[in-house]
Amino acid sequence: MSHWIFDVLLNPDAFFRERAEKAPALMVPFILVLITGIIGAVTIYLSMTAMLPVLPADMQGLVSIIGIATAVVTVISAPIIWALQALVFYALSSFYNGSGDLKKSLEAVGYGYVPLIVSALIALALTYSFLSSFSFPSIDFTDPAATAAFQEMIQTSPLIQAGQILGVIFLVWAANIWIFGMKYARGLTTRDAAVVVGVPVVLYIVSQIIMLGVL
């Protein structure tokens, strides 16, 4: 008998077909979402506080506080994003006469966070590796040109770019899980579920690529 995590990752059709016969349970999906948020918060806090040594003394305290606040917001926003994702898929599935409790959609989306946890752990490891080897230059952050050059220096790092590419790959993996999750949560065909999940995911990926300046 295989572990449910491997079923989610490798055979989501069979996993959600079995879950369809059971009442929705949100505790495990919530924990998966929360773990993703906590790992993301650690990554953001490490990134923001790594440059403290090159900042003026009067800015270090403020940046530390901003780093903690951003990390807390990242954790709090994780369940909110989860709920919004489920609502978007739930609403789009209505155009295909989808039926089924909203809790089932929440459950399906939450289980799709399994590959996103792996992605977050890899991003944390790559970020830590980058910060350990990167020498932060002394920068006047009141100078827009110097700040832009500093941001470009970080964004073009091979480690950071590798993390971004892997992030897209694991998001596509999560989308594959969401397709089968929504198929059984809302009684859709596989094709209709692929449209319901694929459209917002592709739009999100394209928006991220544009923000990175690739397009």
CSV table of C-alpha atoms in Angstrom, one decimal:
chain,number,residue,atom,x,y,z
A,1,MET,CA,0.0,0.0,0.0
A,2,SER,CA,1.6,3.3,-1.1
A,3,HIS,CA,1.7,6.5,1.0
A,4,TRP,CA,-1.0,9.0,0.2
A,5,ILE,CA,1.7,11.6,-0.6
A,6,PHE,CA,3.1,9.5,-3.4
A,7,ASP,CA,-0.5,8.9,-4.7
A,8,VAL,CA,-1.0,12.7,-4.8
A,9,LEU,CA,2.2,13.3,-6.6
A,10,LEU,CA,2.2,10.4,-9.0
A,11,ASN,CA,-1.4,9.2,-9.4
A,12,PRO,CA,-3.7,12.1,-8.5
A,13,ASP,CA,-6.5,10.6,-10.6
A,14,ALA,CA,-6.8,7.6,-8.4
A,15,PHE,CA,-6.2,9.6,-5.2
A,16,PHE,CA,-9.0,12.0,-5.8
A,17,ARG,CA,-11.3,9.3,-7.2
A,18,GLU,CA,-11.0,7.6,-3.8
A,19,ARG,CA,-11.4,11.0,-1.9
A,20,ALA,CA,-14.6,11.7,-3.9
A,21,GLU,CA,-16.4,9.1,-1.9
A,22,LYS,CA,-15.5,10.7,1.5
A,23,ALA,CA,-16.6,13.8,3.3
A,24,PRO,CA,-14.2,16.8,2.8
A,25,ALA,CA,-11.5,17.1,5.4
A,26,LEU,CA,-9.5,20.3,5.5
A,27,MET,CA,-7.0,19.7,8.3
A,28,VAL,CA,-4.3,18.0,6.2
A,29,PRO,CA,-4.6,20.5,3.2
A,30,PHE,CA,-4.5,23.4,5.7
A,31,ILE,CA,-1.2,22.0,7.2
A,32,LEU,CA,0.3,21.6,3.7
A,33,VAL,CA,-0.6,25.2,2.9
A,34,LEU,CA,0.8,26.4,6.3
A,35,ILE,CA,4.1,24.6,5.8
A,36,THR,CA,4.5,26.2,2.4
A,37,GLY,CA,3.9,29.6,4.0
A,38,ILE,CA,6.3,29.1,6.8
A,39,ILE,CA,9.1,28.0,4.5
A,40,GLY,CA,8.4,31.0,2.2
A,41,ALA,CA,8.5,33.3,5.3
A,42,VAL,CA,12.0,31.9,6.3
A,43,THR,CA,13.3,32.5,2.8
A,44,ILE,CA,12.0,36.1,2.7
A,45,TYR,CA,13.4,36.8,6.2
A,46,LEU,CA,16.8,35.4,5.3
A,47,SER,CA,16.9,37.5,2.0
A,48,MET,CA,15.9,40.7,3.7
A,49,THR,CA,18.3,40.5,6.7
A,50,ALA,CA,21.3,39.2,4.7
A,51,MET,CA,22.1,42.8,3.6
A,52,LEU,CA,22.0,44.2,7.1
A,53,PRO,CA,25.9,44.4,7.4
A,54,VAL,CA,26.1,46.8,4.4
A,55,LEU,CA,23.3,49.1,5.6
A,56,PRO,CA,23.7,52.2,7.7
A,57,ALA,CA,23.3,51.6,11.4
A,58,ASP,CA,20.1,53.7,11.6
A,59,MET,CA,18.5,51.5,8.9
A,60,GLN,CA,19.4,48.1,10.2
A,61,GLY,CA,16.7,48.1,12.9
A,62,LEU,CA,14.0,49.2,10.5
A,63,VAL,CA,14.9,46.6,7.9
A,64,SER,CA,14.9,43.9,10.6
A,65,ILE,CA,11.4,44.9,11.6
A,66,ILE,CA,10.2,45.0,8.0
A,67,GLY,CA,11.8,41.5,7.5
A,68,ILE,CA,9.8,40.1,10.5
A,69,ALA,CA,6.6,41.8,9.4
A,70,THR,CA,6.9,40.5,5.8
A,71,ALA,CA,7.6,37.0,7.1
A,72,VAL,CA,4.5,37.1,9.3
A,73,VAL,CA,2.4,38.4,6.5
A,74,THR,CA,3.7,35.6,4.2
A,75,VAL,CA,2.5,33.0,6.7
A,76,ILE,CA,-0.9,34.7,7.3
A,77,SER,CA,-1.5,35.2,3.5
A,78,ALA,CA,-0.8,31.6,2.6
A,79,PRO,CA,-4.3,30.3,3.7
A,80,ILE,CA,-5.9,33.4,2.1
A,81,ILE,CA,-4.2,32.6,-1.2
A,82,TRP,CA,-5.3,29.0,-0.9
A,83,ALA,CA,-8.9,30.1,-0.4
A,84,LEU,CA,-8.8,32.5,-3.3
A,85,GLN,CA,-7.4,29.8,-5.6
A,86,ALA,CA,-10.2,27.4,-4.6
A,87,LEU,CA,-12.8,30.2,-5.2
A,88,VAL,CA,-11.4,31.0,-8.7
A,89,PHE,CA,-11.4,27.3,-9.7
A,90,TYR,CA,-14.9,26.8,-8.1
A,91,ALA,CA,-16.3,29.9,-10.0
A,92,LEU,CA,-14.7,28.9,-13.3
A,93,SER,CA,-16.0,25.4,-13.0
A,94,SER,CA,-19.6,26.8,-12.8
A,95,PHE,CA,-19.3,27.6,-16.5
A,96,TYR,CA,-19.0,23.9,-17.1
A,97,ASN,CA,-22.0,23.0,-14.9
A,98,GLY,CA,-19.7,21.9,-12.1
A,99,SER,CA,-21.4,20.7,-8.9
A,100,GLY,CA,-20.0,19.9,-5.5
A,101,ASP,CA,-19.3,21.5,-2.1
A,102,LEU,CA,-16.8,24.4,-2.0
A,103,LYS,CA,-15.0,22.5,0.8
A,104,LYS,CA,-14.2,19.7,-1.8
A,105,SER,CA,-12.5,22.4,-4.0
A,106,LEU,CA,-10.6,23.7,-1.0
A,107,GLU,CA,-9.5,20.1,-0.1
A,108,ALA,CA,-8.4,19.5,-3.8
A,109,VAL,CA,-6.4,22.7,-4.0
A,110,GLY,CA,-4.7,22.1,-0.6
A,111,TYR,CA,-3.4,18.7,-1.6
A,112,GLY,CA,-1.9,20.3,-4.7
A,113,TYR,CA,0.5,22.1,-2.3
A,114,VAL,CA,2.6,19.0,-1.9
A,115,PRO,CA,4.9,19.8,-4.8
A,116,LEU,CA,4.9,23.4,-3.8
A,117,ILE,CA,6.4,22.4,-0.4
A,118,VAL,CA,9.3,20.7,-2.3
A,119,SER,CA,9.6,23.8,-4.5
A,120,ALA,CA,9.7,26.1,-1.4
A,121,LEU,CA,12.4,23.9,0.3
A,122,ILE,CA,14.6,24.0,-2.9
A,123,ALA,CA,14.1,27.8,-3.1
A,124,LEU,CA,15.2,28.1,0.5
A,125,ALA,CA,18.3,26.0,-0.1
A,126,LEU,CA,19.2,27.9,-3.2
A,127,THR,CA,18.7,31.3,-1.5
A,128,TYR,CA,20.8,30.2,1.5
A,129,SER,CA,23.5,29.0,-0.9
A,130,PHE,CA,23.4,32.3,-2.8
A,131,LEU,CA,23.5,34.4,0.3
A,132,SER,CA,26.4,32.4,1.7
A,133,SER,CA,28.6,33.0,-1.3
A,134,PHE,CA,27.4,36.6,-2.3
A,135,SER,CA,29.4,39.6,-1.1
A,136,PHE,CA,26.9,42.5,-0.7
A,137,PRO,CA,28.4,45.8,-2.0
A,138,SER,CA,27.9,49.0,-0.1
A,139,ILE,CA,25.0,50.7,-1.8
A,140,ASP,CA,23.2,54.0,-1.4
A,141,PHE,CA,19.6,52.8,-1.5
A,142,THR,CA,18.4,56.4,-1.9
A,143,ASP,CA,20.0,56.2,-5.4
A,144,PRO,CA,17.4,54.6,-7.8
A,145,ALA,CA,20.1,53.7,-10.4
A,146,ALA,CA,22.3,52.0,-7.8
A,147,THR,CA,19.3,50.2,-6.3
A,148,ALA,CA,18.2,49.0,-9.8
A,149,ALA,CA,21.7,47.8,-10.6
A,150,PHE,CA,21.8,45.9,-7.3
A,151,GLN,CA,18.4,44.2,-8.0
A,152,GLU,CA,19.6,43.2,-11.5
A,153,MET,CA,22.8,41.7,-10.0
A,154,ILE,CA,20.7,39.5,-7.8
A,155,GLN,CA,18.1,38.6,-10.4
A,156,THR,CA,20.7,37.5,-12.9
A,157,SER,CA,22.4,35.1,-10.4
A,158,PRO,CA,22.4,31.5,-11.8
A,159,LEU,CA,21.2,30.2,-8.4
A,160,ILE,CA,18.3,32.7,-8.3
A,161,GLN,CA,17.3,32.0,-11.9
A,162,ALA,CA,17.5,28.2,-11.3
A,163,GLY,CA,15.1,28.7,-8.4
A,164,GLN,CA,12.7,30.6,-10.5
A,165,ILE,CA,12.7,28.0,-13.3
A,166,LEU,CA,12.2,25.2,-10.8
A,167,GLY,CA,9.4,27.2,-9.3
A,168,VAL,CA,7.5,27.2,-12.6
A,169,ILE,CA,8.1,23.4,-13.1
A,170,PHE,CA,6.8,22.6,-9.6
A,171,LEU,CA,3.8,24.9,-10.2
A,172,VAL,CA,2.9,23.0,-13.4
A,173,TRP,CA,3.2,19.8,-11.3
A,174,ALA,CA,0.8,21.3,-8.8
A,175,ALA,CA,-1.6,22.3,-11.6
A,176,ASN,CA,-1.7,18.7,-12.8
A,177,ILE,CA,-2.8,17.7,-9.3
A,178,TRP,CA,-5.4,20.5,-9.2
A,179,ILE,CA,-6.9,19.3,-12.5
A,180,PHE,CA,-7.7,15.9,-11.1
A,181,GLY,CA,-8.7,17.4,-7.8
A,182,MET,CA,-11.3,19.7,-9.5
A,183,LYS,CA,-12.4,16.9,-11.8
A,184,TYR,CA,-13.8,14.9,-8.8
A,185,ALA,CA,-14.5,17.9,-6.5
A,186,ARG,CA,-16.9,19.5,-9.1
A,187,GLY,CA,-17.8,16.5,-11.3
A,188,LEU,CA,-16.0,17.8,-14.4
A,189,THR,CA,-14.5,16.0,-17.4
A,190,THR,CA,-10.7,15.9,-17.4
A,191,ARG,CA,-10.7,18.4,-20.4
A,192,ASP,CA,-13.0,20.9,-18.6
A,193,ALA,CA,-11.0,20.6,-15.4
A,194,ALA,CA,-7.8,21.3,-17.4
A,195,VAL,CA,-9.3,24.5,-18.7
A,196,VAL,CA,-10.6,25.6,-15.3
A,197,VAL,CA,-7.1,25.1,-13.7
A,198,GLY,CA,-4.9,25.8,-16.8
A,199,VAL,CA,-6.2,29.2,-17.7
A,200,PRO,CA,-5.4,31.0,-14.4
A,201,VAL,CA,-2.2,29.1,-13.9
A,202,VAL,CA,-0.9,30.0,-17.3
A,203,LEU,CA,-1.9,33.6,-16.9
A,204,TYR,CA,0.0,33.6,-13.5
A,205,ILE,CA,3.1,32.1,-15.1
A,206,VAL,CA,3.1,34.6,-17.9
A,207,SER,CA,2.7,37.5,-15.5
A,208,GLN,CA,5.6,36.2,-13.5
A,209,ILE,CA,7.8,35.9,-16.6
A,210,ILE,CA,6.9,39.5,-17.7
A,211,MET,CA,7.7,40.8,-14.2
A,212,LEU,CA,11.1,39.1,-14.4
A,213,GLY,CA,11.7,41.0,-17.7
A,214,VAL,CA,12.0,37.9,-19.9
A,215,LEU,CA,9.2,39.1,-22.2
